[in-house]
mmCIF file of C-alpha atoms in Angstrom:
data_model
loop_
_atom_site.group_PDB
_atom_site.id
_atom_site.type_symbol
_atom_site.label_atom_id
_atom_site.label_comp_id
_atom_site.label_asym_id
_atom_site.label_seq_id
_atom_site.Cartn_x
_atom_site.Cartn_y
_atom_site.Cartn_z
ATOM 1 C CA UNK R 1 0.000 0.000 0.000
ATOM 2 C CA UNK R 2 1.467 3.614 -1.096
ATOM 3 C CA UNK R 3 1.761 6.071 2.063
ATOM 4 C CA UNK R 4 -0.670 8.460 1.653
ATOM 5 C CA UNK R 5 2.012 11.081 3.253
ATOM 6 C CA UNK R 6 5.041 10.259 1.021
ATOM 7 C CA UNK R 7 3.151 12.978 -2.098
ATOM 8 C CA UNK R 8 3.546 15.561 1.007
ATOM 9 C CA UNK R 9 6.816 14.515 1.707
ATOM 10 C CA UNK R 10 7.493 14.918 -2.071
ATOM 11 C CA UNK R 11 6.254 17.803 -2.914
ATOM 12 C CA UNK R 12 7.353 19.615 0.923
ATOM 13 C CA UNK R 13 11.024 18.339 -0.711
ATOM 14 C CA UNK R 14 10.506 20.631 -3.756
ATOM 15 C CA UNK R 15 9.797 23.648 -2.288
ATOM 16 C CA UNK R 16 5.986 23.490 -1.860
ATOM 17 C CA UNK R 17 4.812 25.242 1.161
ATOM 18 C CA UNK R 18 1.074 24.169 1.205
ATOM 19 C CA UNK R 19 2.077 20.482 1.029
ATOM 20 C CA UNK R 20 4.521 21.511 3.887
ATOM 21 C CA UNK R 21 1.611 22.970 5.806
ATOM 22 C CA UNK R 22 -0.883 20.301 5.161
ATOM 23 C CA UNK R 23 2.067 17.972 6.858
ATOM 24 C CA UNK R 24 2.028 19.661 9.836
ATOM 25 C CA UNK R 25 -1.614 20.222 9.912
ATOM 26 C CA UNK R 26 -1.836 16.524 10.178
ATOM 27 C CA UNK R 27 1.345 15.556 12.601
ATOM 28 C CA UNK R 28 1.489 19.059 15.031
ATOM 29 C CA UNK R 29 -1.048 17.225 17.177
ATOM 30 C CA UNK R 30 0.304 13.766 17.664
ATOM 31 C CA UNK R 31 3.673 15.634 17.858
ATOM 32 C CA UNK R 32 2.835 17.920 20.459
ATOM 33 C CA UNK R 33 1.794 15.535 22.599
ATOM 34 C CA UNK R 34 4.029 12.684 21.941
ATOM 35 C CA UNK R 35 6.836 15.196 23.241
ATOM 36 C CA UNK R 36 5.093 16.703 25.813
ATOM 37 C CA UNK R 37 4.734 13.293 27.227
ATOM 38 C CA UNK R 38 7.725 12.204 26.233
ATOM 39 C CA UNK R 39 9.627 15.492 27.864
ATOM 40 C CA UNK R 40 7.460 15.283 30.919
ATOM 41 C CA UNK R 41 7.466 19.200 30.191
ATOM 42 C CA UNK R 42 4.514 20.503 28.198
ATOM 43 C CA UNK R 43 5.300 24.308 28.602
ATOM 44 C CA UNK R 44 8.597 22.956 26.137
ATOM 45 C CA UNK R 45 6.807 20.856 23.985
ATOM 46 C CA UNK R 46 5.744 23.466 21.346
ATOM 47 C CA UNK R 47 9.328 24.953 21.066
ATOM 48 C CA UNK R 48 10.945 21.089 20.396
ATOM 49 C CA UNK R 49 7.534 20.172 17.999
ATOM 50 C CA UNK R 50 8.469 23.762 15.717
ATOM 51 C CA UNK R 51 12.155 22.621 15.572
ATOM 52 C CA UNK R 52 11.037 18.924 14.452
ATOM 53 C CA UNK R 53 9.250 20.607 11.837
ATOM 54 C CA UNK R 54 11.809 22.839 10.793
ATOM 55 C CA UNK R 55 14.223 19.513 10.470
ATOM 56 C CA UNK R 56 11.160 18.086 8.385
ATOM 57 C CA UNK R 57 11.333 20.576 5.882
ATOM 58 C CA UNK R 58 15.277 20.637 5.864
ATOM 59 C CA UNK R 59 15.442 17.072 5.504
ATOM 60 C CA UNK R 60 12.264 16.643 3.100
ATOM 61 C CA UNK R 61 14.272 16.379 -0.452
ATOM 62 C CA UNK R 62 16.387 14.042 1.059
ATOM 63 C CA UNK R 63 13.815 11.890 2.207
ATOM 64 C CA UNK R 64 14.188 8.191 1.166
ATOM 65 C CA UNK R 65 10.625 5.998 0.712
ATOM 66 C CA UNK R 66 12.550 2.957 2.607
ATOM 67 C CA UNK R 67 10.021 3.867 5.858
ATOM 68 C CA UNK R 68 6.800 5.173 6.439
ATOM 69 C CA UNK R 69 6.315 8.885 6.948
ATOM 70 C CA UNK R 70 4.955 8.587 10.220
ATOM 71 C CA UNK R 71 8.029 6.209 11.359
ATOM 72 C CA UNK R 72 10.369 9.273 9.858
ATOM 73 C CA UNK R 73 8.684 11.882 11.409
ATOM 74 C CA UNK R 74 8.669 10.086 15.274
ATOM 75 C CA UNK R 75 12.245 9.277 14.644
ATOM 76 C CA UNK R 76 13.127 12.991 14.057
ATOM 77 C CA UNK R 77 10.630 13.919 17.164
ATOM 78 C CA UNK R 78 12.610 10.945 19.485
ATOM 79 C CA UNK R 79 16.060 12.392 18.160
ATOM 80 C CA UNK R 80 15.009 16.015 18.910
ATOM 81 C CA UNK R 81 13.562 15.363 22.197
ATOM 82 C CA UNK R 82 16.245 13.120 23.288
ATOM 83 C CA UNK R 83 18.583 15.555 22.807
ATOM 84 C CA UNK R 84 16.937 18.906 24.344
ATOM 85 C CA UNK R 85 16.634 16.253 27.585
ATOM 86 C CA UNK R 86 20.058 15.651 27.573
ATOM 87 C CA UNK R 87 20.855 19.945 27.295
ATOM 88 C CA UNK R 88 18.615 19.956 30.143
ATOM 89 C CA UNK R 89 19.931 17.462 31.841
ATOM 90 C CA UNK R 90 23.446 19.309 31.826
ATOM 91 C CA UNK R 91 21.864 22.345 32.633
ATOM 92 C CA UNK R 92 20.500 21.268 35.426
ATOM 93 C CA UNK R 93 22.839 19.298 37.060
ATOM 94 C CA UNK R 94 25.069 22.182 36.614
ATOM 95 C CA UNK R 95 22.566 24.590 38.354
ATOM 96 C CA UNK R 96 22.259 21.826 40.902
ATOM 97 C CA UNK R 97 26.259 22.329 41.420
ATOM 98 C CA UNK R 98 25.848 25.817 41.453
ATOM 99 C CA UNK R 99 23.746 25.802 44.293
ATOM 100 C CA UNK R 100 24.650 23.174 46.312
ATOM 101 C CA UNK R 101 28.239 25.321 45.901
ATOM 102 C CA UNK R 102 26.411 28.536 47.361
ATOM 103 C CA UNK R 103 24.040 26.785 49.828
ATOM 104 C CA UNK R 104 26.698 24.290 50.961
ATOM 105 C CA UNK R 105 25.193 20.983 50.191
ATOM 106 C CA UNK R 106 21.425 21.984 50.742
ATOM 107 C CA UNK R 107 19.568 19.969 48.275
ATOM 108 C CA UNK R 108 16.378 21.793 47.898
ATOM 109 C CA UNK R 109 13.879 19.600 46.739
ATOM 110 C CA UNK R 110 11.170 20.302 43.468
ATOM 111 C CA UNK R 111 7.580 21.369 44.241
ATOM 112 C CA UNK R 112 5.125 20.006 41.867
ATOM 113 C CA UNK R 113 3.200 22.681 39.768
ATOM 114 C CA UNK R 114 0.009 23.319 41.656
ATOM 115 C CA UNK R 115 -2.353 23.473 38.682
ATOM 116 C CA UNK R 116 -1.274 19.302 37.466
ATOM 117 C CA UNK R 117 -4.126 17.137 38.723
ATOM 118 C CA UNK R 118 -2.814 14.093 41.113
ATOM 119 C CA UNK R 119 -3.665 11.638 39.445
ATOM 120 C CA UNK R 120 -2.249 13.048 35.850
ATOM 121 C CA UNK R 121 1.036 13.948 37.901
ATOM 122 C CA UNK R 122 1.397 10.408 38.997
ATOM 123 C CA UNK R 123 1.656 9.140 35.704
ATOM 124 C CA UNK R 124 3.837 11.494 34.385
ATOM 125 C CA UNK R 125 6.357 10.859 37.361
ATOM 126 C CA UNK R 126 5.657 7.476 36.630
ATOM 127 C CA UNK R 127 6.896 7.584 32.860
ATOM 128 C CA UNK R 128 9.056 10.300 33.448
ATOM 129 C CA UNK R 129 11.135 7.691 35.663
ATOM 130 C CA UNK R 130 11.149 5.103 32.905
ATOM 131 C CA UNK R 131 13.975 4.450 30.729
ATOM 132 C CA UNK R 132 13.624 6.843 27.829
ATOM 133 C CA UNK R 133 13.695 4.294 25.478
ATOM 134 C CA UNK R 134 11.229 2.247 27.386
ATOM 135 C CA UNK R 135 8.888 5.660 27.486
ATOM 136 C CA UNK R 136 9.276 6.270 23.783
ATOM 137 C CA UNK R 137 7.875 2.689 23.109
ATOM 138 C CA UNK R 138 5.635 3.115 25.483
ATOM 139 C CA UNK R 139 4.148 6.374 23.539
ATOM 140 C CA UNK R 140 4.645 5.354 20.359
ATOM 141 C CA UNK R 141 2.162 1.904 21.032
ATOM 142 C CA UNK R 142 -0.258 3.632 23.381
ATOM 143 C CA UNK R 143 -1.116 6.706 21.893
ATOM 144 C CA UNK R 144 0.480 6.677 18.351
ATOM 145 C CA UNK R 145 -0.908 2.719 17.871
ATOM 146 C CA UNK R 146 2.403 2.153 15.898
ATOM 147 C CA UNK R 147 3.228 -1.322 15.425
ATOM 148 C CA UNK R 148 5.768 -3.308 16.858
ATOM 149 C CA UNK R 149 8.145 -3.119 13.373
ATOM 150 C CA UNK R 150 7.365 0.691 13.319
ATOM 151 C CA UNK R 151 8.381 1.528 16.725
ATOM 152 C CA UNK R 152 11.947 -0.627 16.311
ATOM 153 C CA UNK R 153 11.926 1.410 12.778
ATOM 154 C CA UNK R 154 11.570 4.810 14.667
ATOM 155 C CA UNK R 155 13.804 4.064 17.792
ATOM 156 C CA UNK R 156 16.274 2.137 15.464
ATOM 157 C CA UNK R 157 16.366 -1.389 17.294
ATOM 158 C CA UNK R 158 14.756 -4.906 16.697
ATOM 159 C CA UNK R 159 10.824 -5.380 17.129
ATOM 160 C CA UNK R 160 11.975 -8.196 20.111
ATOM 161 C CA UNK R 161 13.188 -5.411 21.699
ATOM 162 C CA UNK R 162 10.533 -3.469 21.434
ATOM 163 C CA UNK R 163 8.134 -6.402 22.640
ATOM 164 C CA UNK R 164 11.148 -6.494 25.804
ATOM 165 C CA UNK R 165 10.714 -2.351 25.959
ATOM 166 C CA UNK R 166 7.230 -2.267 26.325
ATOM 167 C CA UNK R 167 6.664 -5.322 28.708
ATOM 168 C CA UNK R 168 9.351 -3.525 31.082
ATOM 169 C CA UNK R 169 7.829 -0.530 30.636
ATOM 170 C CA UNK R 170 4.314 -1.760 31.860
ATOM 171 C CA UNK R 171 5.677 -3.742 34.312
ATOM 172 C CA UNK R 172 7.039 -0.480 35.660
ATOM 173 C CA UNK R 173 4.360 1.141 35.563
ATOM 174 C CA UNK R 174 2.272 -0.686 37.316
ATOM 175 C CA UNK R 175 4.089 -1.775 39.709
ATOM 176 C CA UNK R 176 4.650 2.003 40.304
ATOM 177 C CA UNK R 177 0.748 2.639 40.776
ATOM 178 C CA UNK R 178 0.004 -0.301 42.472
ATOM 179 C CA UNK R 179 1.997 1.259 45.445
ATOM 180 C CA UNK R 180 -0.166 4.568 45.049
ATOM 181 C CA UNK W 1 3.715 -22.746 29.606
ATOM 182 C CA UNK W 2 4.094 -21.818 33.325
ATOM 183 C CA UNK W 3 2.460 -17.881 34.294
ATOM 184 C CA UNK W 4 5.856 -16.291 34.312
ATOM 185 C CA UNK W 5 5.815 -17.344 30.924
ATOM 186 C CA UNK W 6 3.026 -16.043 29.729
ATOM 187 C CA UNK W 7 3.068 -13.173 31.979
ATOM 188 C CA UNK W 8 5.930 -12.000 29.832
ATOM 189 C CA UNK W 9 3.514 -12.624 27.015
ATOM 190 C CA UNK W 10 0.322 -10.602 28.172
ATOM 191 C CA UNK W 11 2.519 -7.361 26.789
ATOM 192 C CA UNK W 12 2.556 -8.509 23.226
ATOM 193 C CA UNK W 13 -0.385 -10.236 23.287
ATOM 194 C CA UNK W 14 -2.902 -7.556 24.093
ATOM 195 C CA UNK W 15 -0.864 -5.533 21.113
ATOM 196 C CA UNK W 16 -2.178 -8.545 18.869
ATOM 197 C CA UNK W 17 1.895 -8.843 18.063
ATOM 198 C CA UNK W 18 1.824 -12.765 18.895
ATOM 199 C CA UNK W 19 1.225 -15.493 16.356
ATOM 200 C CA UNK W 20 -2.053 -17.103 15.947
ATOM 201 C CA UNK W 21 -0.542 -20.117 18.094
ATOM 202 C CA UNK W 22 0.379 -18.768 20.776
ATOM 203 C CA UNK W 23 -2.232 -16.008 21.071
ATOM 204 C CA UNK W 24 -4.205 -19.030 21.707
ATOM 205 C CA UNK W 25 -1.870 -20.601 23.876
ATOM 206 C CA UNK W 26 -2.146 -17.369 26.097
ATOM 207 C CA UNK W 27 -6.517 -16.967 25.375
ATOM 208 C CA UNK W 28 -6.695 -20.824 26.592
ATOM 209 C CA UNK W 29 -4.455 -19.946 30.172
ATOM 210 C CA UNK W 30 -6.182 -16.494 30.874
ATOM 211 C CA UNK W 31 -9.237 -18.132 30.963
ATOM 212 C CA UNK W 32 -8.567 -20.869 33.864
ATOM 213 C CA UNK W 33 -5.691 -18.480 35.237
ATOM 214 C CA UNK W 34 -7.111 -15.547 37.571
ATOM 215 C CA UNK W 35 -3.770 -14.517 38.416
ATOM 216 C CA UNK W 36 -2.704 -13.806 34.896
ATOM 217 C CA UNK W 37 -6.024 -12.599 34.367
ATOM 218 C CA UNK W 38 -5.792 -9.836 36.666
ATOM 219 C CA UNK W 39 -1.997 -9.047 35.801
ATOM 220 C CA UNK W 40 -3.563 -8.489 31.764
ATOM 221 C CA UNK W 41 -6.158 -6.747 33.530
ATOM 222 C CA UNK W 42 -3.913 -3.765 35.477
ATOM 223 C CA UNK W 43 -1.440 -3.858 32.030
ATOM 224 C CA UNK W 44 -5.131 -2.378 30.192
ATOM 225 C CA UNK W 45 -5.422 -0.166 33.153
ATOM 226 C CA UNK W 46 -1.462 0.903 32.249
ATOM 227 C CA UNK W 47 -2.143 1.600 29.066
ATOM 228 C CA UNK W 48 -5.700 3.842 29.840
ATOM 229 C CA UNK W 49 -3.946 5.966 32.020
ATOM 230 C CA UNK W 50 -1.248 6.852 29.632
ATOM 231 C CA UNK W 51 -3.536 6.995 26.876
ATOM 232 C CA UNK W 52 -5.957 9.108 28.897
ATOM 233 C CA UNK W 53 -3.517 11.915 29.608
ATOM 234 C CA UNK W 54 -5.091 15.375 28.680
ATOM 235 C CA UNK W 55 -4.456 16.170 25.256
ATOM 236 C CA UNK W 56 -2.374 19.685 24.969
ATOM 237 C CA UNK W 57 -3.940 22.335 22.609
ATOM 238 C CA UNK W 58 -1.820 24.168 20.390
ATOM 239 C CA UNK W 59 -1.356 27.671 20.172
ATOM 240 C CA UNK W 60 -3.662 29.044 17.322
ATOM 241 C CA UNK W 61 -1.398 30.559 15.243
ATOM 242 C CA UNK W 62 1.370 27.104 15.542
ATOM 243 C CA UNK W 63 0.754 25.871 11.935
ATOM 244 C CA UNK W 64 0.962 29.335 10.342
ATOM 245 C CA UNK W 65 4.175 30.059 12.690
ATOM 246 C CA UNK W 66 6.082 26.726 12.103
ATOM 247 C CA UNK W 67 5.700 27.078 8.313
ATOM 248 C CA UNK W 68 6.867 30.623 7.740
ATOM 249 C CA UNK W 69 9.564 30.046 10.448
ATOM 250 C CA UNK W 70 10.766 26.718 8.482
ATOM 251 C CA UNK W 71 10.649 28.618 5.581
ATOM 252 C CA UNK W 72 12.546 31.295 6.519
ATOM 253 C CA UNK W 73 15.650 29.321 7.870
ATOM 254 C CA UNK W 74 15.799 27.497 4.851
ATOM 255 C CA UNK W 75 16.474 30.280 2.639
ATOM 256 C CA UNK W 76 18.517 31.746 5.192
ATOM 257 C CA UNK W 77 20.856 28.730 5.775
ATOM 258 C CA UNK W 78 20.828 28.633 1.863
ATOM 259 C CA UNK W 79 22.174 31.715 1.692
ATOM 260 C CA UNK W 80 24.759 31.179 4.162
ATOM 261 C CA UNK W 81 25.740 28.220 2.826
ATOM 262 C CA UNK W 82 26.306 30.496 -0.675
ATOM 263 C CA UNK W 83 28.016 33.072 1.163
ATOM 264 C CA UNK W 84 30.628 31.035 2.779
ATOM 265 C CA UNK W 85 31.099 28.708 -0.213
ATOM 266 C CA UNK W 86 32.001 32.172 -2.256
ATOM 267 C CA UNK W 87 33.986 33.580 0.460
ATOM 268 C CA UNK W 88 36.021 30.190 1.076
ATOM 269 C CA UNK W 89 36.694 30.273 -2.750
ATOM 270 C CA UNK W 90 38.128 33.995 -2.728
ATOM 271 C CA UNK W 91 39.809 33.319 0.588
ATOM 272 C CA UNK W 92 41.570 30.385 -0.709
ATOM 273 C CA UNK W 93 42.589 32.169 -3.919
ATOM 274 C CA UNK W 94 44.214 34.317 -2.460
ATOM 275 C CA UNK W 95 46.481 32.140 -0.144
ATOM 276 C CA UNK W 96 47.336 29.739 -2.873
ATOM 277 C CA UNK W 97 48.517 33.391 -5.124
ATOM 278 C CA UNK W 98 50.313 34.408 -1.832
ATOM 279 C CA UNK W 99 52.192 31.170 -1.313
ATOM 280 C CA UNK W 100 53.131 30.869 -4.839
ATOM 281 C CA UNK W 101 53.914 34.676 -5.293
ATOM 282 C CA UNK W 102 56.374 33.789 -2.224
ATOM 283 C CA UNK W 103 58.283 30.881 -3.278
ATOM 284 C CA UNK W 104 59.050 32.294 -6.405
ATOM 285 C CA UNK W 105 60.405 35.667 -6.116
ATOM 286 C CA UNK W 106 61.560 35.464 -9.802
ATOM 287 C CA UNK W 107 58.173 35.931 -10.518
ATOM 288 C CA UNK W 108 57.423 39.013 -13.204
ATOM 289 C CA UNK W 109 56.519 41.964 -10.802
ATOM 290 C CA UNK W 110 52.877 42.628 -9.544
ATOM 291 C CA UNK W 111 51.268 45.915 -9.347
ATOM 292 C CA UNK W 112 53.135 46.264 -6.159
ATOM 293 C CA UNK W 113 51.945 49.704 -4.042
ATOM 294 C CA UNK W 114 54.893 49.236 -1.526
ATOM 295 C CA UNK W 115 58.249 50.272 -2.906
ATOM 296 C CA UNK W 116 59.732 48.733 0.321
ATOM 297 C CA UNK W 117 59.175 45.486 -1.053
ATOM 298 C CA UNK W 118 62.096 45.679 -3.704
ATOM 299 C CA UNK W 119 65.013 46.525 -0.905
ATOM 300 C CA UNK W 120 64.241 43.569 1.089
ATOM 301 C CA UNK W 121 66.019 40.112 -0.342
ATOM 302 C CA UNK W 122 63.862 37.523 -1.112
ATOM 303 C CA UNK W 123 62.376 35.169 1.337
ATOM 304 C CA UNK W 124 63.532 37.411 4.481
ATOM 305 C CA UNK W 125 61.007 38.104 7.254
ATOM 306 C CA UNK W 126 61.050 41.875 5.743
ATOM 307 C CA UNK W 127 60.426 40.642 2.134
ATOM 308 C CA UNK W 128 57.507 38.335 3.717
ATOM 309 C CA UNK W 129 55.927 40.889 5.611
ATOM 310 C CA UNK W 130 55.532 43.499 2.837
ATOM 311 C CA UNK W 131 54.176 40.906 0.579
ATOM 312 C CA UNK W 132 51.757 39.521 3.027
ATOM 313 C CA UNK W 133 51.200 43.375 3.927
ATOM 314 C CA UNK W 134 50.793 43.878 0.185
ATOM 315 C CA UNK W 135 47.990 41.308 -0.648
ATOM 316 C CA UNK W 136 45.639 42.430 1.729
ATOM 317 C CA UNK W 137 45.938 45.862 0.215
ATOM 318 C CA UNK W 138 44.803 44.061 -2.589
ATOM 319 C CA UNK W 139 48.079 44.110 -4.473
#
């Protein structure tokens, strides 16, 4: 079966901005969200999901039809989250330095946001403490429905690894809100 | 199959990502297997929660904002790309006619503007630094 995206790939790759727009009318959503999740930040979310886009359109006339669209696009979203993480990451430990240097050694500890319902909060702890490649399955199968060959397409790894990924992941998961 | 077994199965199998064979392996167990039962049961409670996260809206002007912004990058990291190409060329150029202007101070005489450059002997530091002085007037 021909992917209905791959003409708006196409056409994105030669220059044409309504195909480009009609792209991200279609992904933006699933995008946002998938990286909001993914992040465990949605107040970055929209930032990361305009720079995936702006990779899309970069990398659109370079596109090869070897994978689906939607298997290209959540690859570019993974690698573009995964690395904004990692910035923050740094950043933060090195804030952490900075004021455990200026407080000597108080380690102030985070205060959720008041406005995140419990039990919402729970599970975004919850995933937020997962393995990111075990969250990224996790996403990709629960809200995305990809399949198991899609998800080891997008995350680059072999679809019994994905099957290990996501039975991990659950396992996790409940385990985590059993205690709860 | 013992229920650690299929346990490790229940993940797969409510994806529908088993065989036929085993899908029917696990049906057969579930249904004389409360245990395993409940353990598929709290996995489907798993994957509501996740899936019942509040979706986030966008801001209303995202898709108008993401295209224009893609858009504009392009062209400019097009252009930039142009730019430096061009001024790599010229830079380049340049070097290679200073090197070989350099090593060969038989070489017919430029359009030299420093008269200096004729008293110093060839290949001295002087004779170097009033040539290098001298291309980047443009000489």
């Amino acid at each position: 079966m021909v992917d209905p995206d791959l003409e708006l790939v196409d056409a994105t790759g030669r220059g044409d901005q309504e195909a480009f727009e009609a792209l991200v009318v279609k992904y933006q959503g699933p995008l946002l969200n998938f990286i909001a999740r993914y992040t465990g930040d949605r107040f970055i979310a929209e930032d990361i999901t305009q720079e995936v886009f702006i990779r899309i359109y970069r990398a659109a006339p370079r596109f090869q039809p070897r994978t689906k669209v939607s298997t290209w696009v959540f690859s570019i979203a993974c690698n573009q989250a995964l690395t904004e993480m990692d910035r923050r990451r740094r950043r933060r430990s090195l804030c952490e330095a900075v004021s455990r240097s200026r407080d000597g050694g108080y380690d102030e500890t985070g205060v959720s946001p008041a406005e995140r319902f419990e039990l919402e909060e729970e599970i975004m702890s919850a995933l937020g403490r997962l393995p990111d490649n075990q969250r990224a399955a996790l996403l990709l199968r629960v809200n995305e429905e990809l399949s198991y060959r899609e998800i080891a397409d997008v995350l680059g790894m072999t679809i019994e690894s994905v099957e290990s990924l996501l039975f991990r992941a659950r396992t996790t998961l409940k385990r985590h809100l059993d205690r709860k | 199959m013992k229920c650690s077994q299929i346990r490790r199965k229940l993940s797969a199998f409510m994806d529908g990502e088993l065989d036929g064979g085993t899908s029917r392996l696990i049906e057969k167990h579930i249904d004389t297997c409360p245990g395993c039962r409940e353990y598929l049961h709290e996995f489907r409670e798993v994957d509501d929660l996740v899936h019942g996260l509040p979706k986030i809206e966008l801001s209303l002007d995202f898709t108008s904002r993401v295209v224009s912004e893609a858009v504009k990058t392009s062209n400019i990291a097009s252009r930039k790309t142009v730019t430096f190409g061009s001024s790599l060329r010229i830079l380049l150029a340049r070097l290679s006619d200073a090197v070989f202007n350099l090593f060969e101070p038989g070489a017919p005489p430029s359009t030299r503007t420093l008269d200096e450059l004729g008293d110093c002997p060839p290949l001295s530091m002087g004779y170097i630094y009033f040539k290098i002085l001298d291309q980047s007037n443009g000489g």
